[in-house]
mmCIF file of C-alpha atoms in Angstrom:
data_model
loop_
_atom_site.group_PDB
_atom_site.id
_atom_site.type_symbol
_atom_site.label_atom_id
_atom_site.label_comp_id
_atom_site.label_asym_id
_atom_site.label_seq_id
_atom_site.Cartn_x
_atom_site.Cartn_y
_atom_site.Cartn_z
ATOM 1 C CA UNK A 1 47.257 5.438 46.917
ATOM 2 C CA UNK A 2 46.792 5.829 43.146
ATOM 3 C CA UNK A 3 50.021 5.488 41.171
ATOM 4 C CA UNK A 4 49.534 5.732 37.383
ATOM 5 C CA UNK A 5 47.110 7.681 35.231
ATOM 6 C CA UNK A 6 43.620 7.774 36.726
ATOM 7 C CA UNK A 7 42.127 5.754 33.856
ATOM 8 C CA UNK A 8 44.833 3.080 34.010
ATOM 9 C CA UNK A 9 44.544 2.826 37.791
ATOM 10 C CA UNK A 10 40.757 2.596 37.596
ATOM 11 C CA UNK A 11 41.033 -0.086 34.904
ATOM 12 C CA UNK A 12 43.194 -2.237 37.190
ATOM 13 C CA UNK A 13 40.825 -1.712 40.111
ATOM 14 C CA UNK A 14 37.548 -2.561 38.365
ATOM 15 C CA UNK A 15 39.026 -5.588 36.598
ATOM 16 C CA UNK A 16 39.395 -7.217 40.022
ATOM 17 C CA UNK A 17 35.574 -7.259 40.211
ATOM 18 C CA UNK A 18 35.028 -8.419 36.615
ATOM 19 C CA UNK A 19 34.396 -5.053 34.969
ATOM 20 C CA UNK A 20 36.042 -3.266 32.051
ATOM 21 C CA UNK A 21 35.961 0.542 31.641
ATOM 22 C CA UNK A 22 35.823 2.460 28.374
ATOM 23 C CA UNK A 23 35.764 6.102 27.435
ATOM 24 C CA UNK A 24 32.478 7.135 25.810
ATOM 25 C CA UNK A 25 31.543 9.512 23.003
ATOM 26 C CA UNK A 26 30.625 12.046 25.686
ATOM 27 C CA UNK A 27 34.186 11.781 27.022
ATOM 28 C CA UNK A 28 35.477 12.895 23.643
ATOM 29 C CA UNK A 29 32.916 15.700 23.432
ATOM 30 C CA UNK A 30 33.950 17.100 26.820
ATOM 31 C CA UNK A 31 37.589 17.057 25.725
ATOM 32 C CA UNK A 32 36.751 18.790 22.431
ATOM 33 C CA UNK A 33 34.768 21.521 24.160
ATOM 34 C CA UNK A 34 37.497 22.157 26.714
ATOM 35 C CA UNK A 35 39.990 22.644 23.873
ATOM 36 C CA UNK A 36 38.171 25.946 23.238
ATOM 37 C CA UNK A 37 39.217 26.987 26.741
ATOM 38 C CA UNK A 38 42.762 25.548 26.477
ATOM 39 C CA UNK A 39 41.725 22.445 28.466
ATOM 40 C CA UNK A 40 40.979 24.611 31.511
ATOM 41 C CA UNK A 41 37.875 23.668 33.505
ATOM 42 C CA UNK A 42 38.381 26.871 35.484
ATOM 43 C CA UNK A 43 38.208 29.079 32.378
ATOM 44 C CA UNK A 44 35.175 27.170 31.108
ATOM 45 C CA UNK A 45 33.290 27.646 34.387
ATOM 46 C CA UNK A 46 34.343 31.299 34.600
ATOM 47 C CA UNK A 47 32.681 31.905 31.214
ATOM 48 C CA UNK A 48 29.800 29.454 31.292
ATOM 49 C CA UNK A 49 28.583 30.115 34.841
ATOM 50 C CA UNK A 50 29.648 33.744 35.216
ATOM 51 C CA UNK A 51 26.593 35.950 35.758
ATOM 52 C CA UNK A 52 27.863 38.517 33.227
ATOM 53 C CA UNK A 53 29.068 36.346 30.347
ATOM 54 C CA UNK A 54 26.417 33.632 30.813
ATOM 55 C CA UNK A 55 23.875 36.020 29.247
ATOM 56 C CA UNK A 56 25.479 35.246 25.875
ATOM 57 C CA UNK A 57 24.808 31.537 26.357
ATOM 58 C CA UNK A 58 21.320 32.395 27.615
ATOM 59 C CA UNK A 59 20.569 34.197 24.341
ATOM 60 C CA UNK A 60 20.460 30.786 22.649
ATOM 61 C CA UNK A 61 17.903 29.343 25.066
ATOM 62 C CA UNK A 62 14.184 28.980 24.434
ATOM 63 C CA UNK A 63 11.607 29.838 27.074
ATOM 64 C CA UNK A 64 11.230 32.187 29.994
ATOM 65 C CA UNK A 65 14.543 33.714 30.971
ATOM 66 C CA UNK A 66 15.256 34.109 34.649
ATOM 67 C CA UNK A 67 18.539 35.179 36.169
ATOM 68 C CA UNK A 68 20.011 32.682 38.619
ATOM 69 C CA UNK A 69 23.521 32.917 39.922
ATOM 70 C CA UNK A 70 25.597 30.827 42.272
ATOM 71 C CA UNK A 71 29.267 30.448 42.925
ATOM 72 C CA UNK A 72 31.064 27.294 41.909
ATOM 73 C CA UNK A 73 31.898 25.401 45.046
ATOM 74 C CA UNK A 74 30.915 22.971 47.739
ATOM 75 C CA UNK A 75 27.395 22.966 49.074
ATOM 76 C CA UNK A 76 27.804 20.388 51.837
ATOM 77 C CA UNK A 77 29.838 17.420 53.038
ATOM 78 C CA UNK A 78 28.406 14.134 54.238
ATOM 79 C CA UNK A 79 30.647 11.445 55.747
ATOM 80 C CA UNK A 80 28.471 8.352 55.849
ATOM 81 C CA UNK A 81 28.438 4.681 54.727
ATOM 82 C CA UNK A 82 30.799 5.325 51.823
ATOM 83 C CA UNK A 83 33.755 7.149 53.365
ATOM 84 C CA UNK A 84 32.718 10.592 52.193
ATOM 85 C CA UNK A 85 29.955 12.104 50.110
ATOM 86 C CA UNK A 86 30.092 15.602 48.657
ATOM 87 C CA UNK A 87 27.162 17.552 47.240
ATOM 88 C CA UNK A 88 27.594 20.320 44.691
ATOM 89 C CA UNK A 89 24.822 22.630 43.494
ATOM 90 C CA UNK A 90 24.540 25.092 40.626
ATOM 91 C CA UNK A 91 21.202 26.607 39.524
ATOM 92 C CA UNK A 92 20.561 26.591 35.785
ATOM 93 C CA UNK A 93 17.491 27.070 33.675
ATOM 94 C CA UNK A 94 16.369 26.918 30.062
ATOM 95 C CA UNK A 95 16.022 24.543 27.159
ATOM 96 C CA UNK A 96 18.419 24.470 24.219
ATOM 97 C CA UNK A 97 17.594 24.798 20.521
ATOM 98 C CA UNK A 98 19.615 25.332 17.333
ATOM 99 C CA UNK A 99 20.791 28.970 17.207
ATOM 100 C CA UNK A 100 18.090 31.189 15.741
ATOM 101 C CA UNK A 101 18.592 34.380 17.731
ATOM 102 C CA UNK A 102 21.066 37.195 17.340
ATOM 103 C CA UNK A 103 23.153 38.362 20.239
ATOM 104 C CA UNK A 104 24.033 41.864 21.354
ATOM 105 C CA UNK A 105 26.841 44.093 20.152
ATOM 106 C CA UNK A 106 29.053 43.207 23.121
ATOM 107 C CA UNK A 107 29.873 39.771 21.741
ATOM 108 C CA UNK A 108 33.478 38.905 22.745
ATOM 109 C CA UNK A 109 35.530 38.630 19.578
ATOM 110 C CA UNK A 110 37.746 36.257 21.503
ATOM 111 C CA UNK A 111 34.969 33.650 21.441
ATOM 112 C CA UNK A 112 34.857 33.812 17.669
ATOM 113 C CA UNK A 113 38.590 33.151 17.529
ATOM 114 C CA UNK A 114 38.217 30.313 20.036
ATOM 115 C CA UNK A 115 35.401 28.879 17.851
ATOM 116 C CA UNK A 116 32.985 28.928 20.777
ATOM 117 C CA UNK A 117 30.700 30.994 18.547
ATOM 118 C CA UNK A 118 30.208 30.905 14.791
ATOM 119 C CA UNK A 119 28.950 33.713 12.535
ATOM 120 C CA UNK A 120 26.275 33.040 9.975
ATOM 121 C CA UNK A 121 22.793 33.738 8.685
ATOM 122 C CA UNK A 122 19.236 32.547 9.123
ATOM 123 C CA UNK A 123 17.963 31.291 5.779
ATOM 124 C CA UNK A 124 14.643 29.976 4.480
ATOM 125 C CA UNK A 125 14.452 27.011 2.103
ATOM 126 C CA UNK A 126 12.369 27.937 -0.943
ATOM 127 C CA UNK A 127 11.285 24.295 -1.409
ATOM 128 C CA UNK A 128 10.209 23.089 2.058
ATOM 129 C CA UNK A 129 10.080 26.389 3.942
ATOM 130 C CA UNK A 130 12.513 25.232 6.654
ATOM 131 C CA UNK A 131 14.185 28.122 8.487
ATOM 132 C CA UNK A 132 17.582 27.401 9.998
ATOM 133 C CA UNK A 133 20.927 28.878 10.949
ATOM 134 C CA UNK A 134 23.788 28.408 8.484
ATOM 135 C CA UNK A 135 27.439 28.891 9.335
ATOM 136 C CA UNK A 136 29.114 31.430 7.073
ATOM 137 C CA UNK A 137 31.331 28.597 5.803
ATOM 138 C CA UNK A 138 28.228 26.765 4.509
ATOM 139 C CA UNK A 139 27.040 29.561 2.227
ATOM 140 C CA UNK A 140 28.535 31.026 -0.931
ATOM 141 C CA UNK A 141 26.340 31.763 -3.933
ATOM 142 C CA UNK A 142 24.533 28.507 -3.045
ATOM 143 C CA UNK A 143 23.460 26.741 0.141
ATOM 144 C CA UNK A 144 21.936 23.323 0.896
ATOM 145 C CA UNK A 145 18.822 23.035 3.065
ATOM 146 C CA UNK A 146 19.545 21.197 6.317
ATOM 147 C CA UNK A 147 16.138 19.505 6.110
ATOM 148 C CA UNK A 148 15.385 18.501 2.507
ATOM 149 C CA UNK A 149 18.983 18.834 1.205
ATOM 150 C CA UNK A 150 17.911 20.953 -1.772
ATOM 151 C CA UNK A 151 20.705 23.102 -3.198
ATOM 152 C CA UNK A 152 19.499 26.616 -4.012
ATOM 153 C CA UNK A 153 20.624 30.159 -4.640
ATOM 154 C CA UNK A 154 21.686 32.260 -1.679
ATOM 155 C CA UNK A 155 19.566 35.293 -2.549
ATOM 156 C CA UNK A 156 17.158 37.891 -1.164
ATOM 157 C CA UNK A 157 14.309 35.378 -1.087
ATOM 158 C CA UNK A 158 16.206 32.956 1.151
ATOM 159 C CA UNK A 159 17.633 35.751 3.326
ATOM 160 C CA UNK A 160 14.329 37.598 3.657
ATOM 161 C CA UNK A 161 16.263 40.838 3.226
ATOM 162 C CA UNK A 162 18.113 42.852 0.611
ATOM 163 C CA UNK A 163 21.379 42.439 2.516
ATOM 164 C CA UNK A 164 22.346 39.593 4.848
ATOM 165 C CA UNK A 165 21.958 40.084 8.585
ATOM 166 C CA UNK A 166 24.711 38.296 10.428
ATOM 167 C CA UNK A 167 23.677 36.204 13.399
ATOM 168 C CA UNK A 168 25.723 34.059 15.770
ATOM 169 C CA UNK A 169 25.419 30.427 16.767
ATOM 170 C CA UNK A 170 27.029 28.254 19.394
ATOM 171 C CA UNK A 171 29.547 25.685 18.260
ATOM 172 C CA UNK A 172 27.596 22.397 17.772
ATOM 173 C CA UNK A 173 29.968 20.710 20.219
ATOM 174 C CA UNK A 174 28.624 22.957 22.981
ATOM 175 C CA UNK A 175 25.062 21.960 22.089
ATOM 176 C CA UNK A 176 26.132 18.347 22.450
ATOM 177 C CA UNK A 177 27.613 19.199 25.831
ATOM 178 C CA UNK A 178 24.367 20.843 26.940
ATOM 179 C CA UNK A 179 22.117 18.075 25.644
ATOM 180 C CA UNK A 180 24.086 15.433 27.558
ATOM 181 C CA UNK A 181 24.363 17.714 30.635
ATOM 182 C CA UNK A 182 28.130 17.293 30.507
ATOM 183 C CA UNK A 183 28.488 20.969 31.401
ATOM 184 C CA UNK A 184 27.435 19.837 34.864
ATOM 185 C CA UNK A 185 30.213 17.231 34.829
ATOM 186 C CA UNK A 186 32.771 19.947 34.094
ATOM 187 C CA UNK A 187 31.379 21.980 36.995
ATOM 188 C CA UNK A 188 31.883 19.015 39.309
ATOM 189 C CA UNK A 189 35.437 18.478 38.035
ATOM 190 C CA UNK A 190 36.293 22.138 38.608
ATOM 191 C CA UNK A 191 34.852 22.040 42.131
ATOM 192 C CA UNK A 192 36.986 18.991 42.940
ATOM 193 C CA UNK A 193 40.057 20.670 41.453
ATOM 194 C CA UNK A 194 39.589 23.483 43.976
ATOM 195 C CA UNK A 195 39.536 20.874 46.760
ATOM 196 C CA UNK A 196 42.904 19.400 45.772
ATOM 197 C CA UNK A 197 46.125 20.554 47.406
ATOM 198 C CA UNK A 198 48.931 18.713 45.618
ATOM 199 C CA UNK A 199 47.699 16.589 42.713
ATOM 200 C CA UNK A 200 44.594 16.410 40.552
ATOM 201 C CA UNK A 201 43.723 14.272 37.536
ATOM 202 C CA UNK A 202 40.341 13.462 36.051
ATOM 203 C CA UNK A 203 38.286 11.584 33.472
ATOM 204 C CA UNK A 204 34.596 11.914 32.595
ATOM 205 C CA UNK A 205 31.709 9.785 31.325
ATOM 206 C CA UNK A 206 33.360 6.369 31.774
ATOM 207 C CA UNK A 207 31.238 3.355 30.794
ATOM 208 C CA UNK A 208 31.567 0.059 32.660
ATOM 209 C CA UNK A 209 31.027 -3.286 30.933
ATOM 210 C CA UNK A 210 30.582 -6.697 32.535
ATOM 211 C CA UNK A 211 32.220 -9.941 31.391
ATOM 212 C CA UNK A 212 29.431 -10.429 28.818
ATOM 213 C CA UNK A 213 30.196 -7.086 27.201
ATOM 214 C CA UNK A 214 27.031 -5.413 28.491
ATOM 215 C CA UNK A 215 27.121 -1.774 29.559
ATOM 216 C CA UNK A 216 25.923 -1.863 33.167
ATOM 217 C CA UNK A 217 26.874 1.570 34.504
ATOM 218 C CA UNK A 218 28.285 4.970 33.623
ATOM 219 C CA UNK A 219 30.573 6.906 35.945
ATOM 220 C CA UNK A 220 30.105 10.615 35.265
ATOM 221 C CA UNK A 221 33.154 11.758 37.228
ATOM 222 C CA UNK A 222 36.383 9.893 37.902
ATOM 223 C CA UNK A 223 39.171 11.757 39.692
ATOM 224 C CA UNK A 224 42.442 11.370 41.541
ATOM 225 C CA UNK A 225 42.440 14.015 44.265
ATOM 226 C CA UNK A 226 45.771 14.029 46.112
ATOM 227 C CA UNK A 227 46.109 10.273 45.608
ATOM 228 C CA UNK A 228 42.525 9.440 46.595
ATOM 229 C CA UNK A 229 39.941 7.909 44.255
ATOM 230 C CA UNK A 230 36.740 9.915 43.710
ATOM 231 C CA UNK A 231 33.779 8.898 41.553
ATOM 232 C CA UNK A 232 30.669 10.958 40.954
ATOM 233 C CA UNK A 233 27.132 11.094 39.610
ATOM 234 C CA UNK A 234 25.578 14.175 37.978
ATOM 235 C CA UNK A 235 21.817 14.771 37.968
ATOM 236 C CA UNK A 236 19.990 17.696 36.407
ATOM 237 C CA UNK A 237 16.985 17.228 38.690
ATOM 238 C CA UNK A 238 18.852 16.526 41.934
ATOM 239 C CA UNK A 239 17.252 13.083 42.253
ATOM 240 C CA UNK A 240 18.877 9.678 42.614
ATOM 241 C CA UNK A 241 16.765 6.530 42.841
ATOM 242 C CA UNK A 242 17.523 3.457 44.913
ATOM 243 C CA UNK A 243 18.727 1.318 42.004
ATOM 244 C CA UNK A 244 21.180 3.960 40.832
ATOM 245 C CA UNK A 245 22.480 4.465 44.340
ATOM 246 C CA UNK A 246 22.818 0.717 44.916
ATOM 247 C CA UNK A 247 25.053 0.364 41.844
ATOM 248 C CA UNK A 248 27.289 3.168 43.092
ATOM 249 C CA UNK A 249 27.405 1.802 46.636
ATOM 250 C CA UNK A 250 28.479 -1.594 45.302
ATOM 251 C CA UNK A 251 31.119 -0.022 43.060
ATOM 252 C CA UNK A 252 32.460 2.200 45.867
ATOM 253 C CA UNK A 253 32.761 -0.683 48.318
ATOM 254 C CA UNK A 254 34.184 -3.227 45.875
ATOM 255 C CA UNK A 255 36.736 -0.785 44.457
ATOM 256 C CA UNK A 256 37.682 0.957 47.719
ATOM 257 C CA UNK A 257 36.546 4.375 46.503
ATOM 258 C CA UNK A 258 37.414 7.175 48.911
ATOM 259 C CA UNK A 259 34.677 9.704 48.071
ATOM 260 C CA UNK A 260 31.371 9.617 46.220
ATOM 261 C CA UNK A 261 30.533 12.994 44.625
ATOM 262 C CA UNK A 262 26.975 14.108 43.826
ATOM 263 C CA UNK A 263 26.466 17.043 41.445
ATOM 264 C CA UNK A 264 23.109 18.641 40.590
ATOM 265 C CA UNK A 265 21.626 21.568 38.710
ATOM 266 C CA UNK A 266 19.705 23.390 41.386
ATOM 267 C CA UNK A 267 19.706 21.623 44.747
ATOM 268 C CA UNK A 268 19.545 18.004 45.824
ATOM 269 C CA UNK A 269 16.081 16.980 46.949
ATOM 270 C CA UNK A 270 15.615 15.967 50.572
ATOM 271 C CA UNK A 271 14.499 12.526 49.376
ATOM 272 C CA UNK A 272 17.710 12.105 47.377
ATOM 273 C CA UNK A 273 19.850 13.160 50.323
ATOM 274 C CA UNK A 274 18.006 10.731 52.577
ATOM 275 C CA UNK A 275 18.492 7.939 50.043
ATOM 276 C CA UNK A 276 22.212 8.669 49.734
ATOM 277 C CA UNK A 277 22.698 8.966 53.474
ATOM 278 C CA UNK A 278 21.060 5.582 53.983
ATOM 279 C CA UNK A 279 23.767 3.909 51.881
#
């Protein structure tokens, strides 16, 4: 039974096997993003994965757009070598680029106030020709090119129009979340929260260091679910190789982990499930 904060308890546990945990930069990024949703993983998932509001996030993606929807929840349970294994699935598609596209007139003003979105313009550098999105706070009568750093007049030539056309961009913190696939980590945390009955506490993106100070493993999800220790791995492609699984199996057995959680975008491949079940 876990007693203190999940991080403190985990620190005590892994130190018995010669490891030291540390929060990573991605841990801080997840926390910063969730501040926009008042630290609620439920509110984040309701917006980010909702089939209606997700179209706003999709407007910042590059490539062929296809609509895929799925409810947040459990896909399957597997009780094998490690006490329990849980698989989550959530289809997603698209690549992410700096914001260069406008969004429709139904933009929720609430998201501007929450700083999920920022208002700005797309400007062209007169020296190097670089076209980029600039937050309204970056531009006055002058602006500085993001590429060559040349300061120049904010005028019709840079705007490409007589009057500015306001566009919208995602908060850079959300781009960092997407690039590191930490949005998938939040999905896993929210799914576990729904499994809890009495108590739930979590941490994300914990790095483990050996006695020589070398980073040997990252734990994507760390949670206390009703007094039981859960750790998890998140994969965008639904694949987990033997070496990765072996490190988790060793950690689960040495640290008496109750449940190993697997989270994927899309579905877990049959090969990955077979590999995990063989643990």
